[in-house]
mmCIF file of C-alpha atoms and ligand atoms in Angstrom:
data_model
loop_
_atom_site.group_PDB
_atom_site.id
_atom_site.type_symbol
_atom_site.label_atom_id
_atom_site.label_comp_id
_atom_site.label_asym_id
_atom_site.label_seq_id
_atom_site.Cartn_x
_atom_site.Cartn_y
_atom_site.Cartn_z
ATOM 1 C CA UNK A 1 13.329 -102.470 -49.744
ATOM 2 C CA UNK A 2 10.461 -103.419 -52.342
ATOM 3 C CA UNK A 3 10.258 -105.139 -55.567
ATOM 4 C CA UNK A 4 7.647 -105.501 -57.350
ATOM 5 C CA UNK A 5 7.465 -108.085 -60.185
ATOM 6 C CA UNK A 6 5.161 -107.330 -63.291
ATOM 7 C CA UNK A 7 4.622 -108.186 -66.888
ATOM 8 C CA UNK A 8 2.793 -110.058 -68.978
ATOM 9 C CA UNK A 9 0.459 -113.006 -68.095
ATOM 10 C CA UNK A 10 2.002 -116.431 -67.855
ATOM 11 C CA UNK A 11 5.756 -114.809 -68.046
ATOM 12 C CA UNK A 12 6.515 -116.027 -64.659
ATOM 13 C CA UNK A 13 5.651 -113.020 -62.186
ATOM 14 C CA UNK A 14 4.513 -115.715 -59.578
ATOM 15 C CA UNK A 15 7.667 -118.046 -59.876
ATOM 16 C CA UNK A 16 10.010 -115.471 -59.877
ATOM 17 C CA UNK A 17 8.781 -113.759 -56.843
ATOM 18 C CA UNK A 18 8.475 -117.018 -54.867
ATOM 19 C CA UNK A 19 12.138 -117.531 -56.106
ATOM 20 C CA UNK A 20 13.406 -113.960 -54.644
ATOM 21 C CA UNK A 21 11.333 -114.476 -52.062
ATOM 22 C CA UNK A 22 12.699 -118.081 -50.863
ATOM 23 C CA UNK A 23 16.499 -117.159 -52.219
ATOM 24 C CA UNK A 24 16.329 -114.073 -49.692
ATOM 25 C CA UNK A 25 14.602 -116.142 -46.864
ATOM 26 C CA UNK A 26 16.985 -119.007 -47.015
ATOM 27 C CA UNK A 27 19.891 -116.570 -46.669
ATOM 28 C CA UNK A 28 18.856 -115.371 -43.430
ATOM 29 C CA UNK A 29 16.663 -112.248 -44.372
ATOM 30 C CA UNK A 30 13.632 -111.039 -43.585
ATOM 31 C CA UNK A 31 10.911 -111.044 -46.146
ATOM 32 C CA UNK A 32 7.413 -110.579 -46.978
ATOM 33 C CA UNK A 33 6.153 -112.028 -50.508
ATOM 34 C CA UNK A 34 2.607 -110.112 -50.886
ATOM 35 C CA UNK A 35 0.406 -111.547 -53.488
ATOM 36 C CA UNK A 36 -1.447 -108.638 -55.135
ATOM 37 C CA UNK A 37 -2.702 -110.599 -57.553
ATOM 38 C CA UNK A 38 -6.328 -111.708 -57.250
ATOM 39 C CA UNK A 39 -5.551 -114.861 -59.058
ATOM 40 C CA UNK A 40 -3.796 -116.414 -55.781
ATOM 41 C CA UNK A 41 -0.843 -118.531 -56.854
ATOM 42 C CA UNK A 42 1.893 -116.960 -54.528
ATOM 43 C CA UNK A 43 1.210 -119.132 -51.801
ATOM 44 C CA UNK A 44 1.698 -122.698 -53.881
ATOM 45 C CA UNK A 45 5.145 -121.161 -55.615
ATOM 46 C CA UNK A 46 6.322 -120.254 -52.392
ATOM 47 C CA UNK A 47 5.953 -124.001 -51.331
ATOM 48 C CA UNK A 48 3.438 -122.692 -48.751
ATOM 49 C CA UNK A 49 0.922 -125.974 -48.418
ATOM 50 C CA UNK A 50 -3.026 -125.367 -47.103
ATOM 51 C CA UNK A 51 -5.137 -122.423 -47.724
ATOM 52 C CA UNK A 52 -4.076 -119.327 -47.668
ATOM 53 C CA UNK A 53 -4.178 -116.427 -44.738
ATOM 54 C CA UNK A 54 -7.244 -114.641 -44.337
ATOM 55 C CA UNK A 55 -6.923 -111.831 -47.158
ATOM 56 C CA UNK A 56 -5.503 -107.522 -46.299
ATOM 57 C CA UNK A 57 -8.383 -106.918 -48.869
ATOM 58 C CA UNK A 58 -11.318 -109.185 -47.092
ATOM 59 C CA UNK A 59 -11.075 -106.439 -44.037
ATOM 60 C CA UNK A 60 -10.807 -103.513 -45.157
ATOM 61 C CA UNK A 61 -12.544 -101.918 -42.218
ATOM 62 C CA UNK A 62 -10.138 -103.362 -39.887
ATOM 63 C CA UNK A 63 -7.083 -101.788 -42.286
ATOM 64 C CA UNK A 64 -8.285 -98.642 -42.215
ATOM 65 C CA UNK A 65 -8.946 -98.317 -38.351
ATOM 66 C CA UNK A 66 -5.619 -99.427 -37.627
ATOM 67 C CA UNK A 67 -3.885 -97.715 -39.863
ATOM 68 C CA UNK A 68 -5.393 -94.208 -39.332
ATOM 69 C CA UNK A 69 -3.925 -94.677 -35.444
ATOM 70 C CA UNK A 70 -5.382 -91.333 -33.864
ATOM 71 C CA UNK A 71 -4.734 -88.892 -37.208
ATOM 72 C CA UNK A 72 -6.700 -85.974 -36.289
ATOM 73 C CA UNK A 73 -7.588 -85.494 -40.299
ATOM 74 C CA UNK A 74 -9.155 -89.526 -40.091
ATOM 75 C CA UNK A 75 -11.944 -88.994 -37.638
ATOM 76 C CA UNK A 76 -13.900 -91.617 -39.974
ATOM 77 C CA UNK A 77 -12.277 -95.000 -41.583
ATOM 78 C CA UNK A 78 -15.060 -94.755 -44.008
ATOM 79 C CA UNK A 79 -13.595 -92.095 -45.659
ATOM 80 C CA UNK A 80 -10.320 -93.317 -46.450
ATOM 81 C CA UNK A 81 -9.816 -94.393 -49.658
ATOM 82 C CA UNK A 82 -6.580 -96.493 -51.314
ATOM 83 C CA UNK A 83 -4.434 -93.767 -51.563
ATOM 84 C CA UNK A 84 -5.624 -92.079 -47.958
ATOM 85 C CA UNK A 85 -1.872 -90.470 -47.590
ATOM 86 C CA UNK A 86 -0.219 -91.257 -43.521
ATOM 87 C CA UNK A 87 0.125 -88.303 -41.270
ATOM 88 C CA UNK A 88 0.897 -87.360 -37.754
ATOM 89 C CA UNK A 89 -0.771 -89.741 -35.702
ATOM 90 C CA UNK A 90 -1.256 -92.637 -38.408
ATOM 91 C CA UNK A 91 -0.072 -96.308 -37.164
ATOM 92 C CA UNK A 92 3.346 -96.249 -39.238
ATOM 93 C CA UNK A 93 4.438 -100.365 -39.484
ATOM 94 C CA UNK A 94 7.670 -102.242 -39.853
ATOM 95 C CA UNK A 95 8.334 -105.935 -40.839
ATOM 96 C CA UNK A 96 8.613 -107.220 -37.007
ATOM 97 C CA UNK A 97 5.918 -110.488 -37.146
ATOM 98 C CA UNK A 98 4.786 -109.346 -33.550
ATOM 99 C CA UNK A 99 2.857 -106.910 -35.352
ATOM 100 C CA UNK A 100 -0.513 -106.842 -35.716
ATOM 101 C CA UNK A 101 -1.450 -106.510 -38.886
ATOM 102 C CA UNK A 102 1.422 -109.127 -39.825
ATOM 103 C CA UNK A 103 -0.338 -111.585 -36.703
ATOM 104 C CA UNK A 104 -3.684 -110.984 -38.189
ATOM 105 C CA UNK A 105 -2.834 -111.526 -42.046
ATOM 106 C CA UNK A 106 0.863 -113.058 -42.739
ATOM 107 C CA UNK A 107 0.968 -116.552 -42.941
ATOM 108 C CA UNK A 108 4.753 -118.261 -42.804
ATOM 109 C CA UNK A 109 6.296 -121.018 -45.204
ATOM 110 C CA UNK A 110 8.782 -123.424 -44.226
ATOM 111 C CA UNK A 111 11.946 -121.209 -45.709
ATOM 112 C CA UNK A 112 11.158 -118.464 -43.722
ATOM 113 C CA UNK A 113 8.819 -116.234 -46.016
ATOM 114 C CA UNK A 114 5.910 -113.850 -44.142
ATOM 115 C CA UNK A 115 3.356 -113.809 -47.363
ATOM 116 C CA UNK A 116 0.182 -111.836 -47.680
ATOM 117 C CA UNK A 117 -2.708 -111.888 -50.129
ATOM 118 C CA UNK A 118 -4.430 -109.370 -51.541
ATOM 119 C CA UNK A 119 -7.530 -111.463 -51.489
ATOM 120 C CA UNK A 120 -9.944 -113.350 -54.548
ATOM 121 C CA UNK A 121 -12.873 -112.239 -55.899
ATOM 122 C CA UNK A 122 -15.856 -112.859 -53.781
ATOM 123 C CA UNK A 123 -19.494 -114.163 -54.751
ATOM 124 C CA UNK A 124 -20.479 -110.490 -53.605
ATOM 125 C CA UNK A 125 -18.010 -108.659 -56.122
ATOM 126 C CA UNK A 126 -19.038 -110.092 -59.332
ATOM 127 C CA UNK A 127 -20.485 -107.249 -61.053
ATOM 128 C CA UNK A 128 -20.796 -105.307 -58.339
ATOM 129 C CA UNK A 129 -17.036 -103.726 -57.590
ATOM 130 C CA UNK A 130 -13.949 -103.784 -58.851
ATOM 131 C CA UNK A 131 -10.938 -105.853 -57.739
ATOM 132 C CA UNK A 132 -8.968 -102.606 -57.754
ATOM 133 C CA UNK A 133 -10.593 -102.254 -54.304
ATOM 134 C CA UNK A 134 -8.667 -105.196 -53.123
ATOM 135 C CA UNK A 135 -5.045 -104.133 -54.638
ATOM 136 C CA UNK A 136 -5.982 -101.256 -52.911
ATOM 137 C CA UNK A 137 -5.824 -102.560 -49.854
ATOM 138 C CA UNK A 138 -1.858 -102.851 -51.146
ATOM 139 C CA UNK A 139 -0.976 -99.369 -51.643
ATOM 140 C CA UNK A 140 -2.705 -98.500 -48.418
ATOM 141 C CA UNK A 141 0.053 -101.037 -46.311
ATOM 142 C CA UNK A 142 2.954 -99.694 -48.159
ATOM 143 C CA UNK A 143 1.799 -96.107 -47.753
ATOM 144 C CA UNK A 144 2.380 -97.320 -44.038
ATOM 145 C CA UNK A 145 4.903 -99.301 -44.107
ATOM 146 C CA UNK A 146 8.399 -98.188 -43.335
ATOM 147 C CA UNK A 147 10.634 -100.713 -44.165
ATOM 148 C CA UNK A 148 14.231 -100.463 -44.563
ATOM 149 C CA UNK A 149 17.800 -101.680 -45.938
ATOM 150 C CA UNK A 150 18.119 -105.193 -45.169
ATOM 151 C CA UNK A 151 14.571 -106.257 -45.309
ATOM 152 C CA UNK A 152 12.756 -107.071 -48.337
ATOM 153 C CA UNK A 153 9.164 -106.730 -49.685
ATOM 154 C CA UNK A 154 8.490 -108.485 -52.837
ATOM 155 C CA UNK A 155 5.009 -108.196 -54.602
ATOM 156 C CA UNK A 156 3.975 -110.403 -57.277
ATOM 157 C CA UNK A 157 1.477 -107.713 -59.189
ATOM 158 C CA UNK A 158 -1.355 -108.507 -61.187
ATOM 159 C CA UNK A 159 -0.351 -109.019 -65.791
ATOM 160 C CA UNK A 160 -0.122 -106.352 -67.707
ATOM 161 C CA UNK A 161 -1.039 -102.751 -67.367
ATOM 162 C CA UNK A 162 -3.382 -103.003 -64.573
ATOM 163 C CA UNK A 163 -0.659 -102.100 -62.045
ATOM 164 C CA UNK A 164 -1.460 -98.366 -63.994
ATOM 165 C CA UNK A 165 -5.269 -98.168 -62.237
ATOM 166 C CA UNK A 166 -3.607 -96.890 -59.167
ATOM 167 C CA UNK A 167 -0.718 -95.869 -57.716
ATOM 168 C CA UNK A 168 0.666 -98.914 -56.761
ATOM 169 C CA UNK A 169 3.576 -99.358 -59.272
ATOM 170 C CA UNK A 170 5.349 -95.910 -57.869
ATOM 171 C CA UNK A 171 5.663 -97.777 -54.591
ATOM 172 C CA UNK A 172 8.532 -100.084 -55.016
ATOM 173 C CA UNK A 173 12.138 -99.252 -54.860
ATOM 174 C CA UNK A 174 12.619 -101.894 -57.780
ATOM 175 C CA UNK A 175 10.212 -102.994 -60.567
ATOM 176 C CA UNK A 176 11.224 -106.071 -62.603
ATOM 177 C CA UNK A 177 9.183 -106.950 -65.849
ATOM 178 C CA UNK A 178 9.570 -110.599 -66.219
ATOM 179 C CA UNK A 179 9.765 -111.007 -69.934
ATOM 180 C CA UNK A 180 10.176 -114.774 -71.762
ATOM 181 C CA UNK A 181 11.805 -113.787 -74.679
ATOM 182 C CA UNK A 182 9.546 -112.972 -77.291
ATOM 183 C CA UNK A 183 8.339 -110.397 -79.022
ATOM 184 C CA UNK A 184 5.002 -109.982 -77.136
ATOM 185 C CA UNK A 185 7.088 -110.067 -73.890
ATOM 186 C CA UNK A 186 9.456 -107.302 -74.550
ATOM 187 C CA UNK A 187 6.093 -105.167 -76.280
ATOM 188 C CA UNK A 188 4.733 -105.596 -72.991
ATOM 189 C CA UNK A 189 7.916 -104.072 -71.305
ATOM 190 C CA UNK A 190 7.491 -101.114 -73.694
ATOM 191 C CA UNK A 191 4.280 -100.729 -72.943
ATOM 192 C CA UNK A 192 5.262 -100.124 -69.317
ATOM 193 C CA UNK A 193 8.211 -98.157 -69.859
ATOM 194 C CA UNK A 194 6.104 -95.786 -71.337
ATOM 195 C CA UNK A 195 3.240 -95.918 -68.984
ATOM 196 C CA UNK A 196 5.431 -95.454 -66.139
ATOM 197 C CA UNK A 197 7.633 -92.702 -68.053
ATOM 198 C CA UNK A 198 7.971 -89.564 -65.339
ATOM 199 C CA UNK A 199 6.836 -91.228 -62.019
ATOM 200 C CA UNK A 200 10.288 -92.173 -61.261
ATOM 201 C CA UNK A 201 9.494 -95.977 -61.544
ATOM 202 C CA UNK A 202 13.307 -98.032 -61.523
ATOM 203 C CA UNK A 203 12.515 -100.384 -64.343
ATOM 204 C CA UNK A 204 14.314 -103.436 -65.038
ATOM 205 C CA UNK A 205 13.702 -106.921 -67.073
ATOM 206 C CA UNK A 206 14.183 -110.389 -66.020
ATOM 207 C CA UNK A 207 14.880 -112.443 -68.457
ATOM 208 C CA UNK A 208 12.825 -116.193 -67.535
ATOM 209 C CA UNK A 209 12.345 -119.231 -69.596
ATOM 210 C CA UNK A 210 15.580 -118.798 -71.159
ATOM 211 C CA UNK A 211 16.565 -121.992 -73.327
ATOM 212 C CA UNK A 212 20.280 -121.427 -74.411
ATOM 213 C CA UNK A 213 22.744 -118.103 -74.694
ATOM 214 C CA UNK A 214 21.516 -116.939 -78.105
ATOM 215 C CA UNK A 215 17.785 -116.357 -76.429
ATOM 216 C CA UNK A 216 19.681 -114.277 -73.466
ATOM 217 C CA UNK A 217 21.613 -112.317 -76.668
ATOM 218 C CA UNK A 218 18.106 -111.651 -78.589
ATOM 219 C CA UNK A 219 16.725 -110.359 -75.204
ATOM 220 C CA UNK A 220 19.806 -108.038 -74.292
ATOM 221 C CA UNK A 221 19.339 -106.698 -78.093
ATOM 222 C CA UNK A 222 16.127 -105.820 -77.356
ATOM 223 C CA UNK A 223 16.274 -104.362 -73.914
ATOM 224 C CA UNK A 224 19.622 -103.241 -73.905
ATOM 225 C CA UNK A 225 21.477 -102.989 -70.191
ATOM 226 C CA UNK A 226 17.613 -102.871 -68.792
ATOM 227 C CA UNK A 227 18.223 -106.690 -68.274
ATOM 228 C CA UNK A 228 19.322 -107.020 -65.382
ATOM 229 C CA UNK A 229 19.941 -111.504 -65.913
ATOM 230 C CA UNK A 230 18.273 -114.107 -67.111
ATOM 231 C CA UNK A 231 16.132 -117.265 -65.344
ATOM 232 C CA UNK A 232 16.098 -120.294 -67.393
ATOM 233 C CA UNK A 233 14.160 -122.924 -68.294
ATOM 234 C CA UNK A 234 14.457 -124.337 -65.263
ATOM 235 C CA UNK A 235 13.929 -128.568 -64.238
ATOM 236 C CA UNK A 236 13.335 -127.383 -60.715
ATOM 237 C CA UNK A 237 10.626 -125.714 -61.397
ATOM 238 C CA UNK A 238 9.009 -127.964 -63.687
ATOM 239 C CA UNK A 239 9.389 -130.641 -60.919
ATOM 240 C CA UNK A 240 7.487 -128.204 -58.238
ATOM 241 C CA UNK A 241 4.619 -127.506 -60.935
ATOM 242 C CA UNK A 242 4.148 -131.553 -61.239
ATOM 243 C CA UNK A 243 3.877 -131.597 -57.563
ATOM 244 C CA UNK A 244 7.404 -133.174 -56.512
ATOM 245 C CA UNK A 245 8.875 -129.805 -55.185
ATOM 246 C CA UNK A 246 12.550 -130.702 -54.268
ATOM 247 C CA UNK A 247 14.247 -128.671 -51.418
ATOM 248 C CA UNK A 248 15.206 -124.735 -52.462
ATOM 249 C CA UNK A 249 18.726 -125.934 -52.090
ATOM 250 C CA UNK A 250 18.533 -127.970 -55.148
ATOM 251 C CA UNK A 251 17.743 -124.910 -57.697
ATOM 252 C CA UNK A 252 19.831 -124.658 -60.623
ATOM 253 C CA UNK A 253 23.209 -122.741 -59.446
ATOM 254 C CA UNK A 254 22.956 -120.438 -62.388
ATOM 255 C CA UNK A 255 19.595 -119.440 -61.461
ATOM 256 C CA UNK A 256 20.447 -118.741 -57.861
ATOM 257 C CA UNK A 257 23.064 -116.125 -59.623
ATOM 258 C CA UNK A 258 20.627 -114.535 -61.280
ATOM 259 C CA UNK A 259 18.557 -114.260 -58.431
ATOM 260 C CA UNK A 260 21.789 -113.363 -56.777
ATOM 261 C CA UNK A 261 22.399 -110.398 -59.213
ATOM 262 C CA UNK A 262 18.688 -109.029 -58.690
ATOM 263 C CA UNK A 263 19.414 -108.470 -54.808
ATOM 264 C CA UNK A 264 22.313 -106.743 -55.637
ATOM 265 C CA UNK A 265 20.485 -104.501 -58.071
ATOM 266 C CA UNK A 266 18.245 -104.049 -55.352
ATOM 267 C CA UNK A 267 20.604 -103.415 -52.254
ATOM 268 C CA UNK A 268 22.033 -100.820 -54.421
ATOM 269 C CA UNK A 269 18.717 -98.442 -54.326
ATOM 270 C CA UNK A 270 18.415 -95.919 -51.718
ATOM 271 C CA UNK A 271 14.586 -94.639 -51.467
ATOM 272 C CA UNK A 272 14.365 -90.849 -51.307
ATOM 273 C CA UNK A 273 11.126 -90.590 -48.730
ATOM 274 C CA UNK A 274 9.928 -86.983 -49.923
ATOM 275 C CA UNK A 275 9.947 -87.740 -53.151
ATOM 276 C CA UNK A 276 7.943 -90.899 -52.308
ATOM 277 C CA UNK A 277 5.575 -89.240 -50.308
ATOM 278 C CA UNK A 278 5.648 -86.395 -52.809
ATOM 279 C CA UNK A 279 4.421 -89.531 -55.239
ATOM 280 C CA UNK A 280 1.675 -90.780 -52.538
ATOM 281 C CA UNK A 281 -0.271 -87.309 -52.213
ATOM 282 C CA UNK A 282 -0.021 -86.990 -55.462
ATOM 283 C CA UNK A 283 -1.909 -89.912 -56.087
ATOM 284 C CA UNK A 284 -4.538 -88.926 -53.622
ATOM 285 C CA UNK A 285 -5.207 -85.829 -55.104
ATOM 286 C CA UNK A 286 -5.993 -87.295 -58.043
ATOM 287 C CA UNK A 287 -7.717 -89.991 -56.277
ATOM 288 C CA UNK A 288 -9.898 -87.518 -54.632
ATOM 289 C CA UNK A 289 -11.044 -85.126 -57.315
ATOM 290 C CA UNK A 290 -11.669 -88.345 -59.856
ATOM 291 C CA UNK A 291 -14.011 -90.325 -57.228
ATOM 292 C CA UNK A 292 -12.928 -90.145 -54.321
ATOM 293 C CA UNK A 293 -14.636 -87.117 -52.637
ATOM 294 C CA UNK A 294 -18.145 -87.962 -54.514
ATOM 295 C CA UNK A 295 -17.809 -91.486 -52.820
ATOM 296 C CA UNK A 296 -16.894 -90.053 -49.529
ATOM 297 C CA UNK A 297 -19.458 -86.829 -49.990
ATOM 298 C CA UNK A 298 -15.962 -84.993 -48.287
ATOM 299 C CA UNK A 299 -13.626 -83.487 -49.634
ATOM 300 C CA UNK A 300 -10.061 -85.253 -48.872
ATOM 301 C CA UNK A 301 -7.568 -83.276 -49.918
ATOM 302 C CA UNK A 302 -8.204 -82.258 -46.024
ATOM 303 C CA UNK A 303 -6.529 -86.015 -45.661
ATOM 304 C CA UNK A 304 -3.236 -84.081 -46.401
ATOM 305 C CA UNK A 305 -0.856 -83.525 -43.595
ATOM 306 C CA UNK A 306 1.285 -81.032 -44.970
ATOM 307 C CA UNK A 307 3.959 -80.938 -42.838
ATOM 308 C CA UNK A 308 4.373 -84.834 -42.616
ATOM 309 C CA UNK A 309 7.098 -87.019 -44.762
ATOM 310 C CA UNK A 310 7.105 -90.515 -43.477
ATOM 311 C CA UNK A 311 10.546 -92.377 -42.945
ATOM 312 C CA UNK A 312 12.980 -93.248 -40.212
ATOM 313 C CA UNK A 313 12.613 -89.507 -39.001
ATOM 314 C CA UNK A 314 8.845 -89.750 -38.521
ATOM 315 C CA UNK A 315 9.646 -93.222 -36.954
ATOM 316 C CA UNK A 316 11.487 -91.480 -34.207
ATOM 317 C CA UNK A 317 9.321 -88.838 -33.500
ATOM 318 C CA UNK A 318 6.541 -91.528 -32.917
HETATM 319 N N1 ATP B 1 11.990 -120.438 -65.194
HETATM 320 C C1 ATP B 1 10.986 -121.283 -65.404
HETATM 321 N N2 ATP B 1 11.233 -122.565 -65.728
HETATM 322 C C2 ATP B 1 10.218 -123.437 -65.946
HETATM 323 N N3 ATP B 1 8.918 -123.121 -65.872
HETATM 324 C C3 ATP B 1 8.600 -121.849 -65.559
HETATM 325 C C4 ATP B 1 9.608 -120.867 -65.295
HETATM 326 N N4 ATP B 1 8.990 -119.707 -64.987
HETATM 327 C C5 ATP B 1 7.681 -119.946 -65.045
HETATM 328 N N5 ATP B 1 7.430 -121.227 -65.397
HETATM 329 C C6 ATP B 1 6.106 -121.844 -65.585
HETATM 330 O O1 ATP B 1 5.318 -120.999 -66.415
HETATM 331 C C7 ATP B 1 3.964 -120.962 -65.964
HETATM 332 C C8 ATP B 1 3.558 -119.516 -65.698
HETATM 333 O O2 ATP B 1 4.362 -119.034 -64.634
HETATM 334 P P1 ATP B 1 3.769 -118.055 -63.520
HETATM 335 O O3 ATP B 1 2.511 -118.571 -62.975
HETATM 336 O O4 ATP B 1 4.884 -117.757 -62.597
HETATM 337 O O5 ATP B 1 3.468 -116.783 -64.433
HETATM 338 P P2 ATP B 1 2.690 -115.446 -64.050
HETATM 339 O O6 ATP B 1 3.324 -114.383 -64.851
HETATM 340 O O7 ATP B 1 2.635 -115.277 -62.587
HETATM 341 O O8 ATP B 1 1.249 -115.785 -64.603
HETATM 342 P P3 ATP B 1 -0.130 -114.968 -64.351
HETATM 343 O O9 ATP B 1 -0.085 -113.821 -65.299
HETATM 344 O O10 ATP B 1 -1.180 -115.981 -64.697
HETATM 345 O O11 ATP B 1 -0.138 -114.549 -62.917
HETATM 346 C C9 ATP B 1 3.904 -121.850 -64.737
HETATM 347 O O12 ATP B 1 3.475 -123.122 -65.134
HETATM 348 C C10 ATP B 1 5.343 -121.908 -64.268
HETATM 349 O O13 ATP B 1 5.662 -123.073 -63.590
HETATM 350 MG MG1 MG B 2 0.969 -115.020 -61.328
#
């Protein structure tokens, strides 16, 4: 299942994915955090020490080969683009670490959290492209990914509306806007409600940085039963961000409920594949006719398998 967390800058995207992330490891499951941000703090909030794994986005070459598998309609990687839909033949992943794309890019942290990074801005990108290339390389995993019940993908996504340049915030089973609770914070979640209005985005708040009840109450006004519980202010985290991270163990109680509450809001979710590959060609359609086939000089709406829908059917029939 997949979560994305978004909102606006500073609201605490990065610490509460590292918290879901290290709250679901701890209790046994399986996990990948994936920083899609291309400001890379995922790796410090997860308690992850040294530099990060080499980057999905830094290879894209390598991505597309092995994701295209021997799909007749990919003879060329070079024409795939972000939202390059799979089809019979494409590489279809799961979560097992033996993997190779998790060997070649998932580092692990001492809880038990797989994370992967989108990747930073390079020397060569400045002015040149556009980091939308990199969160591309994103949506192009989870187009390929079939993971199930029971196993959790959580993606700290880049502030604000930028999640809208692609189709990368119809891809989660779960969206949580992590909103402080101010007035900018819950204009951001309205902003995104509407953005996201009739792509069948599940969109929930966080509350974080909650001081006493009365904020929770002026956030609950405001959101209504959107908010789905509230992080507070939280000494445990303030220790970690002056460098004297104390075991996971130690987190405040009523923020492990909250986190608590989120994996059952999650676990509750069922993912309907049609509709979500319905929601991937989609994309690439649009994809396509904006840029895509004048980049490519092809036309790839020929990418289409039309008789494909991945899922734990197409799994099988691998
Ligand atoms: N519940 C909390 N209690 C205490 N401090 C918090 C809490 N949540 C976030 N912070 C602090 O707020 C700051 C911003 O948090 P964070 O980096 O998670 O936000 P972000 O939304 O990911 O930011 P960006 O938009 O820059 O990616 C950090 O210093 C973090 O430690
Ligand atoms: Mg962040």
């Amino acid at each position: 299942m997949r979560i994305a967390l978004v909102g606006k800058g500073g609201s605490g995207k990065t610490t509460a994915a590292a918290l879901f992330s290290r709250h679901l490891a701890t209790g046994g499951a399986p996990v990948l955090a994936v920083d899609a941000d291309i400001n890379q703090h995922l790796g410090a909030a997860l308690g992850h020490p040294g530099p990060p794994p080499r980057p999905l986005g830094g290879d894209l070459p390598w991505l597309k080969n092995h994701l295209r598998g021997n799909n007749p309609r990919l003879p060329h990687p070079g024409e795939m683009i972000k939202t390059t839909p799979p089809g019979r033949g494409s590489r279809l992943l799961d979560l097992d670490s033996a993997g190779a794309l998790l060997q070649r890019f998932a580092a692990r942290t001492a809880d038990g959290v797989r994370y992967l990074v989108t990747g930073e801005f390079d020397e060569a990108d400045i002015g040149v492209s556009c980091y939308h290339a990199k969160t591309g390389a994103v949506e192009l995993y989870l187009n390929h990914l079939l993971d199930g019940p029971g196993e959790y993908v959580v993606v700290d996504m880049t502030a604000g509306a930028d999640a809208f340049a692609s189709g990368l915030f119809t891809r989660f089973d779960l969206t949580v806007l992590v909103s402080e609770p101010t007035r900018r914070g819950v204009g951001v979640y309205q902003q995104y409600a509407r953005h996201a209005a009739g792509h069948g985005v599940e969109l929930r708040v966080l509350g974080n940085k909650i001081a006493d009840p009365a904020e929770a109450g002026w956030l609950r006004e405001q959101v209504g039963d959107a908010l789905l519980g509230c992080l507070s202010q939280s000494p445990w985290v303030r220790a970690t961000e002056r460098g004297e991270p104390a075991p996971f163990a130690e987190l405040e109680p009523a923020n492990r409920a909250a986190l608590d509450a989120l994996r059952g809001v999650l676990d509750a979710r069922r993912r309907d594949w049609a509709a979500y590959h319905h929601g991937t060609v989609e994309f690439h359609l649009r994809n396509a006719a904006a840029w895509g086939n004048r980049s490519a000089g092809a036309d790839l709406a020929a990418q289409v398998d039309p008789e494909f829908v991945p899922g734990p059917v197409a799994a099988r029939a691998r």
